[in-house]
Amino acid sequence: MKKLLIDYVTIIRSKNAGPLYLTFDLIFRNKEDMEFIMARGVVTQEVIGKLYDCASEKISIIPYAVVNAIKITLPRKCVSGSSNDNDIYGCQQHMPLANLEVI
Amino acid sequence: MKIVALNGLLGYGYSEQALRKVFEEKVDYLGVDAGSTDPGPYYLGSGNSFTDRTVVKRDLSLALSLAIENQTPFIIGTAGGAGSRVHVEWLKEIILELAKERNLSFKMGFIYSDVSNDYMLAKLNEGKVLNLSDEFPLSGGQIEQSKRIVSQVGVSPIINILKQGVDIVLVGRCFDTAIYAAPCIMHGFPKGLAFHVAKIMECGAMCSEPTAAADVMQAYIHGDSFELEPANPLRKCTVERVAAHTMYEQANPYLIYESDGGVNVEHCTYEQVTPRRVRVRGSEFTETQQKTLKIEGVKSLGFRTICLAGIMDDRTIKRIDDIFETVKGFLREQVASEEYSIRLRKYGGVPDLGIVLDVIAKTQELADSVCALARAKTLHCDYPENEITEKRKSTAGNLAMPFSPFDIHVGEVFEFSIFHLVAVDDLNETVKTEITVVKNEKIID
């Protein structure tokens, strides 16, 4: 059966890190799942760049092992609250990531 | 030392029973975060709060009485939601009302952190402005257009005012962490520990299970560690929650940014000491050579009027972009002014599309006129046959209107014009402080 990234995590969230950046937290069920996802190359700068229309070198991906988590941070496409923004808190931007297929 | 967070945001509510219980033992400091830039630029621009006055007053009522009765200094950060002088004054009025109603007397300190356009222009010219993102540089024009500008202050002005024996401190725009780190640092606890505990406390009981920004959190500060335990017995702190909250809303999970350095939490340990309490140790503070102030400013874009509507005809839904092009053409014919912009915001799709006609114009009158014309034209717009659908047959109207009146006057619209760092030698250079003595509602000094 097709598995998605959201099936491997207990928490997936997006949120502003200030009005200029979006930050995503992926907290995995366990260490093995986190290592599996990273080893499979499911979450890379290139993949995230395509998903969020962002230059890959501007994306930071940092593992946070203490809670089996990965943090992804990228610049917002528009500043929070600007006239073309549609998610001022940035808290509904996780879906493309959540629905990433794990192959 | 025991410090208590009323909740994660003044005006979001908390359990009064939990707060009363917390005060059964000595509370050294009570704090609450009252603001954020997260709700967007409007609030700094307009001078309004994103929290509700009645609820803020209710939240403060018990907290203020308990703090004064128990001689616990009460620190309120980013007063009024955005922390400029008008926001601080707004919260001051509420507190004076409560003082009168509850017959309270106290010494109140104010820390203002507004900066002038000239201050920022001078810093820009001196090359002291640092970008937080390459995509958001700063120009002199942006500074000149800014309506209101504030600086985020850190712990030192709060420590200075606490040392003068105030009962309540209303802080303008400040680092969220400064509220709780200031008393810890003042009492000689290490900065790493102080900022780390503060980072967690500023969200109230969000680091507990079940999570809640709207509840009381308590922290016990020891020499080399701190312990967190939610005040409400319904909640518990777990290692996972506390460690996960440490990285919340941070760009880098291992680094908590402060104006004079950073806290590295990479080597922290988290330990479950009771089923509801977690002990944290190992946060390390590294001072940076260059101190910085974070500056926030907003400018006006004009005034907004919107119209909300639904479309339930799947043919019309498929043609909505064509319809909107026709509407824009119609507006070009009908409206002489070009000082407006219109956007179509779409939510959902077949079988039910929600739309927002979003108009921003130089004046509210112009925004109203453009929105009314656009709404009427969208309602009655025909579309010809094309490769997607046949021509419009449902000629009574394209829009299911949920409300009468149709159009909503949103008011002035702002956007961030400044979100930058300024390199400074003195982190207090934008700070102005005042202390007043309140006897009932009267300011007597």
Tab-separated table of N, CA, C and O in Angstrom, chain B residues 140-233:
chain	number	residue	atom	x	y	z
B	140	GLY	N	15.515	53.351	2.372
B	140	GLY	CA	15.118	54.572	3.080
B	140	GLY	C	13.639	54.850	2.886
B	140	GLY	O	12.953	55.314	3.799
B	141	GLY	N	13.136	54.544	1.679
B	141	GLY	CA	11.713	54.768	1.376
B	141	GLY	C	10.809	53.963	2.297
B	141	GLY	O	9.796	54.462	2.793
B	142	GLN	N	11.203	52.705	2.501
B	142	GLN	CA	10.384	51.855	3.390
B	142	GLN	C	10.328	52.446	4.799
B	142	GLN	O	9.293	52.387	5.450
B	143	ILE	N	11.471	52.976	5.241
B	143	ILE	CA	11.499	53.570	6.589
B	143	ILE	C	10.611	54.807	6.633
B	143	ILE	O	9.804	54.986	7.544
B	144	GLU	N	10.744	55.657	5.594
B	144	GLU	CA	9.956	56.900	5.579
B	144	GLU	C	8.459	56.615	5.563
B	144	GLU	O	7.660	57.345	6.134
B	145	GLN	N	8.060	55.528	4.867
B	145	GLN	CA	6.625	55.204	4.779
B	145	GLN	C	6.089	54.529	6.042
B	145	GLN	O	4.884	54.347	6.181
B	146	SER	N	6.981	54.125	6.936
B	146	SER	CA	6.522	53.351	8.094
B	146	SER	C	5.674	54.204	9.017
B	146	SER	O	6.025	55.338	9.336
B	147	LYS	N	4.557	53.649	9.442
B	147	LYS	CA	3.657	54.401	10.314
B	147	LYS	C	4.057	54.253	11.779
B	147	LYS	O	3.934	55.176	12.564
B	148	ARG	N	4.496	53.056	12.148
B	148	ARG	CA	4.862	52.838	13.542
B	148	ARG	C	6.009	51.828	13.574
B	148	ARG	O	5.975	50.832	12.856
B	149	ILE	N	7.005	52.087	14.421
B	149	ILE	CA	8.187	51.221	14.494
B	149	ILE	C	8.485	50.934	15.967
B	149	ILE	O	8.448	51.845	16.801
B	150	VAL	N	8.780	49.667	16.255
B	150	VAL	CA	9.148	49.302	17.626
B	150	VAL	C	10.426	48.472	17.611
B	150	VAL	O	10.759	47.832	16.611
B	151	SER	N	11.122	48.494	18.745
B	151	SER	CA	12.300	47.638	18.898
B	151	SER	C	11.972	46.582	19.948
B	151	SER	O	11.228	46.848	20.896
B	152	GLN	N	12.505	45.391	19.733
B	152	GLN	CA	12.302	44.335	20.738
B	152	GLN	C	13.380	44.467	21.783
B	152	GLN	O	14.551	44.267	21.485
B	153	VAL	N	12.972	44.760	23.013
B	153	VAL	CA	13.978	44.886	24.060
B	153	VAL	C	14.208	43.543	24.751
B	153	VAL	O	13.374	42.647	24.676
B	154	GLY	N	15.346	43.459	25.399
B	154	GLY	CA	15.720	42.216	26.064
B	154	GLY	C	15.574	42.325	27.577
B	154	GLY	O	14.722	43.062	28.083
B	155	VAL	N	16.423	41.603	28.296
B	155	VAL	CA	16.251	41.490	29.746
B	155	VAL	C	16.694	42.736	30.529
B	155	VAL	O	16.150	43.008	31.600
B	156	SER	N	17.659	43.495	30.000
B	156	SER	CA	18.293	44.489	30.888
B	156	SER	C	17.340	45.594	31.357
B	156	SER	O	17.353	45.929	32.546
B	157	PRO	N	16.473	46.171	30.503
B	157	PRO	CA	15.565	47.189	31.072
B	157	PRO	C	14.575	46.606	32.076
B	157	PRO	O	14.183	47.296	33.029
B	158	ILE	N	14.227	45.340	31.901
B	158	ILE	CA	13.292	44.711	32.855
B	158	ILE	C	13.988	44.515	34.205
B	158	ILE	O	13.426	44.798	35.260
B	159	ILE	N	15.254	44.066	34.143
B	159	ILE	CA	16.016	43.907	35.390
B	159	ILE	C	16.160	45.253	36.098
B	159	ILE	O	15.927	45.374	37.304
B	160	ASN	N	16.485	46.293	35.314
B	160	ASN	CA	16.671	47.622	35.912
B	160	ASN	C	15.416	48.093	36.642
B	160	ASN	O	15.489	48.655	37.735
B	161	ILE	N	14.265	47.854	36.035
B	161	ILE	CA	13.022	48.371	36.632
B	161	ILE	C	12.590	47.482	37.811
B	161	ILE	O	12.055	47.986	38.801
B	162	LEU	N	12.861	46.181	37.721
B	162	LEU	CA	12.528	45.290	38.845
B	162	LEU	C	13.336	45.679	40.084
B	162	LEU	O	12.841	45.620	41.211
B	163	LYS	N	14.575	46.101	39.846
B	163	LYS	CA	15.450	46.480	40.974
B	163	LYS	C	14.920	47.720	41.709
B	163	LYS	O	15.317	47.982	42.826
B	164	GLN	N	14.033	48.449	41.025
B	164	GLN	CA	13.458	49.625	41.684
B	164	GLN	C	12.190	49.279	42.464
B	164	GLN	O	11.444	50.174	42.877
B	165	GLY	N	11.937	47.991	42.605
B	165	GLY	CA	10.856	47.559	43.486
B	165	GLY	C	9.453	47.762	42.952
B	165	GLY	O	8.536	48.066	43.708
B	166	VAL	N	9.259	47.592	41.652
B	166	VAL	CA	7.903	47.744	41.108
B	166	VAL	C	7.103	46.453	41.328
B	166	VAL	O	7.671	45.363	41.418
B	167	ASP	N	5.786	46.619	41.426
B	167	ASP	CA	4.903	45.454	41.595
B	167	ASP	C	4.458	44.907	40.243
B	167	ASP	O	4.227	43.715	40.097
B	168	ILE	N	4.288	45.805	39.288
B	168	ILE	CA	3.834	45.405	37.952
B	168	ILE	C	4.723	46.097	36.920
B	168	ILE	O	5.024	47.281	37.065
B	169	VAL	N	5.141	45.349	35.912
B	169	VAL	CA	5.910	45.949	34.820
B	169	VAL	C	5.135	45.747	33.527
B	169	VAL	O	4.809	44.613	33.162
B	170	LEU	N	4.839	46.827	32.842
B	170	LEU	CA	4.259	46.730	31.503
B	170	LEU	C	5.378	46.993	30.512
B	170	LEU	O	5.919	48.099	30.470
B	171	VAL	N	5.729	45.994	29.764
B	171	VAL	CA	6.829	46.133	28.812
B	171	VAL	C	6.232	46.336	27.421
B	171	VAL	O	5.289	45.644	27.040
B	172	GLY	N	6.779	47.270	26.679
B	172	GLY	CA	6.409	47.436	25.275
B	172	GLY	C	6.899	46.222	24.496
B	172	GLY	O	7.025	45.126	25.037
B	173	ARG	N	7.232	46.417	23.226
B	173	ARG	CA	7.663	45.260	22.441
B	173	ARG	C	8.925	44.680	23.060
B	173	ARG	O	9.921	45.384	23.246
B	174	CYS	N	8.907	43.408	23.386
B	174	CYS	CA	10.101	42.776	23.946
B	174	CYS	C	10.231	41.352	23.429
B	174	CYS	O	9.266	40.779	22.916
B	175	PHE	N	11.406	40.813	23.546
B	175	PHE	CA	11.600	39.384	23.296
B	175	PHE	C	10.663	38.620	24.221
B	175	PHE	O	10.562	38.957	25.405
B	176	ASP	N	10.009	37.593	23.676
B	176	ASP	CA	9.107	36.797	24.518
B	176	ASP	C	9.872	36.222	25.708
B	176	ASP	O	9.347	36.116	26.813
B	177	THR	N	11.117	35.843	25.460
B	177	THR	CA	11.912	35.212	26.510
B	177	THR	C	12.287	36.183	27.632
B	177	THR	O	12.518	35.766	28.759
B	178	ALA	N	12.337	37.489	27.318
B	178	ALA	CA	12.824	38.466	28.303
B	178	ALA	C	11.947	38.481	29.551
B	178	ALA	O	12.438	38.715	30.662
B	179	ILE	N	10.640	38.209	29.379
B	179	ILE	CA	9.683	38.255	30.492
B	179	ILE	C	10.146	37.341	31.632
B	179	ILE	O	10.126	37.720	32.801
B	180	TYR	N	10.555	36.134	31.282
B	180	TYR	CA	10.898	35.137	32.295
B	180	TYR	C	12.409	35.029	32.533
B	180	TYR	O	12.838	34.624	33.610
B	181	ALA	N	13.195	35.373	31.518
B	181	ALA	CA	14.651	35.303	31.692
B	181	ALA	C	15.146	36.430	32.605
B	181	ALA	O	16.102	36.238	33.368
B	182	ALA	N	14.487	37.588	32.552
B	182	ALA	CA	14.966	38.743	33.335
B	182	ALA	C	15.062	38.429	34.827
B	182	ALA	O	16.128	38.624	35.429
B	183	PRO	N	13.982	37.925	35.472
B	183	PRO	CA	14.128	37.634	36.908
B	183	PRO	C	15.167	36.556	37.192
B	183	PRO	O	15.881	36.646	38.203
B	184	CYS	N	15.290	35.556	36.313
B	184	CYS	CA	16.288	34.495	36.546
B	184	CYS	C	17.701	35.073	36.506
B	184	CYS	O	18.535	34.780	37.377
B	185	ILE	N	17.970	35.892	35.505
B	185	ILE	CA	19.312	36.464	35.356
B	185	ILE	C	19.594	37.441	36.493
B	185	ILE	O	20.690	37.472	37.057
B	186	MET	N	18.561	38.205	36.873
B	186	MET	CA	18.712	39.148	37.984
B	186	MET	C	19.130	38.423	39.266
B	186	MET	O	19.908	38.946	40.059
B	187	HIS	N	18.627	37.213	39.441
B	187	HIS	CA	18.961	36.447	40.648
B	187	HIS	C	20.212	35.582	40.467
B	187	HIS	O	20.476	34.703	41.278
B	188	GLY	N	20.933	35.812	39.383
B	188	GLY	CA	22.233	35.178	39.237
B	188	GLY	C	22.233	33.799	38.597
B	188	GLY	O	23.260	33.128	38.573
B	189	PHE	N	21.094	33.371	38.073
B	189	PHE	CA	21.085	32.074	37.402
B	189	PHE	C	21.748	32.199	36.030
B	189	PHE	O	21.722	33.270	35.413
B	190	PRO	N	22.349	31.100	35.537
B	190	PRO	CA	23.057	31.185	34.253
B	190	PRO	C	22.114	31.584	33.109
B	190	PRO	O	20.949	31.182	33.084
B	191	LYS	N	22.666	32.350	32.165
B	191	LYS	CA	21.845	32.864	31.075
B	191	LYS	C	21.263	31.761	30.194
B	191	LYS	O	20.135	31.863	29.717
B	192	GLY	N	22.036	30.710	29.977
B	192	GLY	CA	21.556	29.621	29.116
B	192	GLY	C	20.286	29.006	29.676
B	192	GLY	O	19.279	28.846	28.976
B	193	LEU	N	20.347	28.713	30.963
B	193	LEU	CA	19.198	28.143	31.655
B	193	LEU	C	18.032	29.137	31.649
B	193	LEU	O	16.873	28.779	31.397
B	194	ALA	N	18.348	30.401	31.910
B	194	ALA	CA	17.307	31.434	32.014
B	194	ALA	C	16.543	31.584	30.699
B	194	ALA	O	15.312	31.626	30.676
B	195	PHE	N	17.275	31.669	29.583
B	195	PHE	CA	16.604	31.848	28.295
B	195	PHE	C	15.871	30.578	27.864
B	195	PHE	O	14.830	30.648	27.226
B	196	HIS	N	16.410	29.425	28.210
B	196	HIS	CA	15.757	28.177	27.817
B	196	HIS	C	14.425	28.008	28.558
B	196	HIS	O	13.390	27.731	27.943
B	197	VAL	N	14.445	28.226	29.858
B	197	VAL	CA	13.181	28.092	30.597
B	197	VAL	C	12.179	29.141	30.112
B	197	VAL	O	10.980	28.871	29.973
B	198	ALA	N	12.696	30.324	29.797
B	198	ALA	CA	11.818	31.404	29.341
B	198	ALA	C	11.193	31.087	27.994
B	198	ALA	O	10.021	31.365	27.748
B	199	LYS	N	11.976	30.474	27.133
B	199	LYS	CA	11.490	30.096	25.807
B	199	LYS	C	10.284	29.153	25.926
B	199	LYS	O	9.333	29.221	25.151
B	200	ILE	N	10.326	28.274	26.909
B	200	ILE	CA	9.225	27.327	27.094
B	200	ILE	C	8.046	27.978	27.821
B	200	ILE	O	6.890	27.822	27.447
B	201	MET	N	8.366	28.763	28.847
B	201	MET	CA	7.315	29.388	29.667
B	201	MET	C	6.480	30.399	28.889
B	201	MET	O	5.316	30.604	29.191
B	202	GLU	N	7.069	31.044	27.898
B	202	GLU	CA	6.331	32.117	27.229
B	202	GLU	C	5.097	31.610	26.486
B	202	GLU	O	4.229	32.380	26.144
B	203	CYS	N	5.010	30.302	26.259
B	203	CYS	CA	3.822	29.734	25.613
B	203	CYS	C	2.855	29.139	26.634
B	203	CYS	O	1.936	28.406	26.258
B	204	GLY	N	3.032	29.426	27.916
B	204	GLY	CA	2.133	28.884	28.933
B	204	GLY	C	2.257	27.375	28.982
B	204	GLY	O	3.363	26.834	29.000
B	205	ALA	N	1.110	26.691	28.979
B	205	ALA	CA	1.118	25.234	29.136
B	205	ALA	C	1.179	24.499	27.794
B	205	ALA	O	0.793	23.339	27.694
B	206	MET	N	1.701	25.177	26.764
B	206	MET	CA	1.790	24.514	25.455
B	206	MET	C	2.734	23.318	25.466
B	206	MET	O	2.614	22.420	24.641
B	207	CYS	N	3.686	23.319	26.421
B	207	CYS	CA	4.653	22.220	26.472
B	207	CYS	C	4.112	21.034	27.270
B	207	CYS	O	4.860	20.132	27.609
B	208	SER	N	2.821	21.069	27.603
B	208	SER	CA	2.265	19.966	28.400
B	208	SER	C	1.275	19.153	27.569
B	208	SER	O	0.986	19.475	26.430
B	209	GLU	N	0.761	18.109	28.214
B	209	GLU	CA	-0.182	17.198	27.572
B	209	GLU	C	-1.417	17.069	28.442
B	209	GLU	O	-1.264	16.711	29.624
B	210	PRO	N	-2.639	17.338	28.029
B	210	PRO	CA	-2.947	17.922	26.731
B	210	PRO	C	-2.436	19.367	26.648
B	210	PRO	O	-2.400	20.069	27.640
B	211	THR	N	-2.051	19.731	25.451
B	211	THR	CA	-1.405	21.030	25.266
B	211	THR	C	-2.418	22.170	25.388
B	211	THR	O	-3.589	21.976	25.074
B	212	ALA	N	-1.958	23.325	25.870
B	212	ALA	CA	-2.827	24.496	25.951
B	212	ALA	C	-2.006	25.758	26.098
B	212	ALA	O	-1.211	25.873	27.026
B	213	ALA	N	-2.204	26.687	25.163
B	213	ALA	CA	-1.607	28.008	25.359
B	213	ALA	C	-2.392	28.719	26.459
B	213	ALA	O	-1.895	29.635	27.102
B	214	ALA	N	-3.635	28.252	26.683
B	214	ALA	CA	-4.542	28.943	27.596
B	214	ALA	C	-4.517	28.314	28.981
B	214	ALA	O	-5.557	27.957	29.522
B	215	ASP	N	-3.323	28.144	29.562
B	215	ASP	CA	-3.293	27.674	30.946
B	215	ASP	C	-1.971	28.015	31.640
B	215	ASP	O	-1.004	28.419	30.991
B	216	VAL	N	-1.982	27.810	32.958
B	216	VAL	CA	-0.889	28.262	33.827
B	216	VAL	C	0.260	27.244	33.823
B	216	VAL	O	0.036	26.038	33.875
B	217	MET	N	1.485	27.776	33.785
B	217	MET	CA	2.676	26.922	33.796
B	217	MET	C	3.599	27.395	34.905
B	217	MET	O	3.713	28.594	35.147
B	218	GLN	N	4.259	26.459	35.572
B	218	GLN	CA	5.195	26.866	36.623
B	218	GLN	C	6.567	26.230	36.397
B	218	GLN	O	6.673	25.126	35.881
B	219	ALA	N	7.587	26.981	36.811
B	219	ALA	CA	8.959	26.494	36.671
B	219	ALA	C	9.711	26.732	37.965
B	219	ALA	O	9.564	27.774	38.610
B	220	TYR	N	10.482	25.729	38.348
B	220	TYR	CA	11.343	25.835	39.522
B	220	TYR	C	12.766	25.962	39.011
B	220	TYR	O	13.245	25.103	38.261
B	221	ILE	N	13.440	27.032	39.424
B	221	ILE	CA	14.780	27.297	38.909
B	221	ILE	C	15.790	26.916	39.981
B	221	ILE	O	15.733	27.419	41.107
B	222	HIS	N	16.697	26.020	39.609
B	222	HIS	CA	17.773	25.642	40.534
B	222	HIS	C	19.081	26.182	39.955
B	222	HIS	O	19.085	26.819	38.908
B	223	GLY	N	20.191	25.896	40.635
B	223	GLY	CA	21.468	26.441	40.192
B	223	GLY	C	21.861	26.003	38.784
B	223	GLY	O	22.328	26.799	37.980
B	224	ASP	N	21.649	24.728	38.481
B	224	ASP	CA	22.149	24.215	37.200
B	224	ASP	C	21.061	23.518	36.390
B	224	ASP	O	21.349	22.824	35.428
B	225	SER	N	19.817	23.662	36.813
B	225	SER	CA	18.730	23.012	36.072
B	225	SER	C	17.432	23.760	36.336
B	225	SER	O	17.371	24.622	37.211
B	226	PHE	N	16.414	23.433	35.541
B	226	PHE	CA	15.073	23.936	35.852
B	226	PHE	C	14.081	22.803	35.676
B	226	PHE	O	14.344	21.831	34.965
B	227	GLU	N	12.952	22.936	36.406
B	227	GLU	CA	11.914	21.915	36.331
B	227	GLU	C	10.600	22.564	35.950
B	227	GLU	O	10.275	23.654	36.429
B	228	LEU	N	9.875	21.885	35.075
B	228	LEU	CA	8.601	22.410	34.584
B	228	LEU	C	7.476	21.503	35.036
B	228	LEU	O	7.582	20.282	34.932
B	229	GLU	N	6.416	22.126	35.537
B	229	GLU	CA	5.240	21.343	35.901
B	229	GLU	C	3.997	22.198	35.662
B	229	GLU	O	3.892	23.308	36.191
B	230	PRO	N	3.049	21.708	34.875
B	230	PRO	CA	1.846	22.510	34.641
B	230	PRO	C	1.048	22.657	35.927
B	230	PRO	O	1.000	21.734	36.747
B	231	ALA	N	0.441	23.826	36.116
B	231	ALA	CA	-0.290	24.079	37.364
B	231	ALA	C	-1.592	23.292	37.409
B	231	ALA	O	-2.046	22.904	38.472
B	232	ASN	N	-2.183	23.082	36.273
B	232	ASN	CA	-3.466	22.387	36.198
B	232	ASN	C	-3.236	20.874	36.283
B	232	ASN	O	-2.552	20.305	35.430
B	233	PRO	N	-3.816	20.195	37.314
B	233	PRO	CA	-3.564	18.755	37.483
B	233	PRO	C	-4.047	17.892	36.314
B	233	PRO	O	-3.641	16.731	36.203
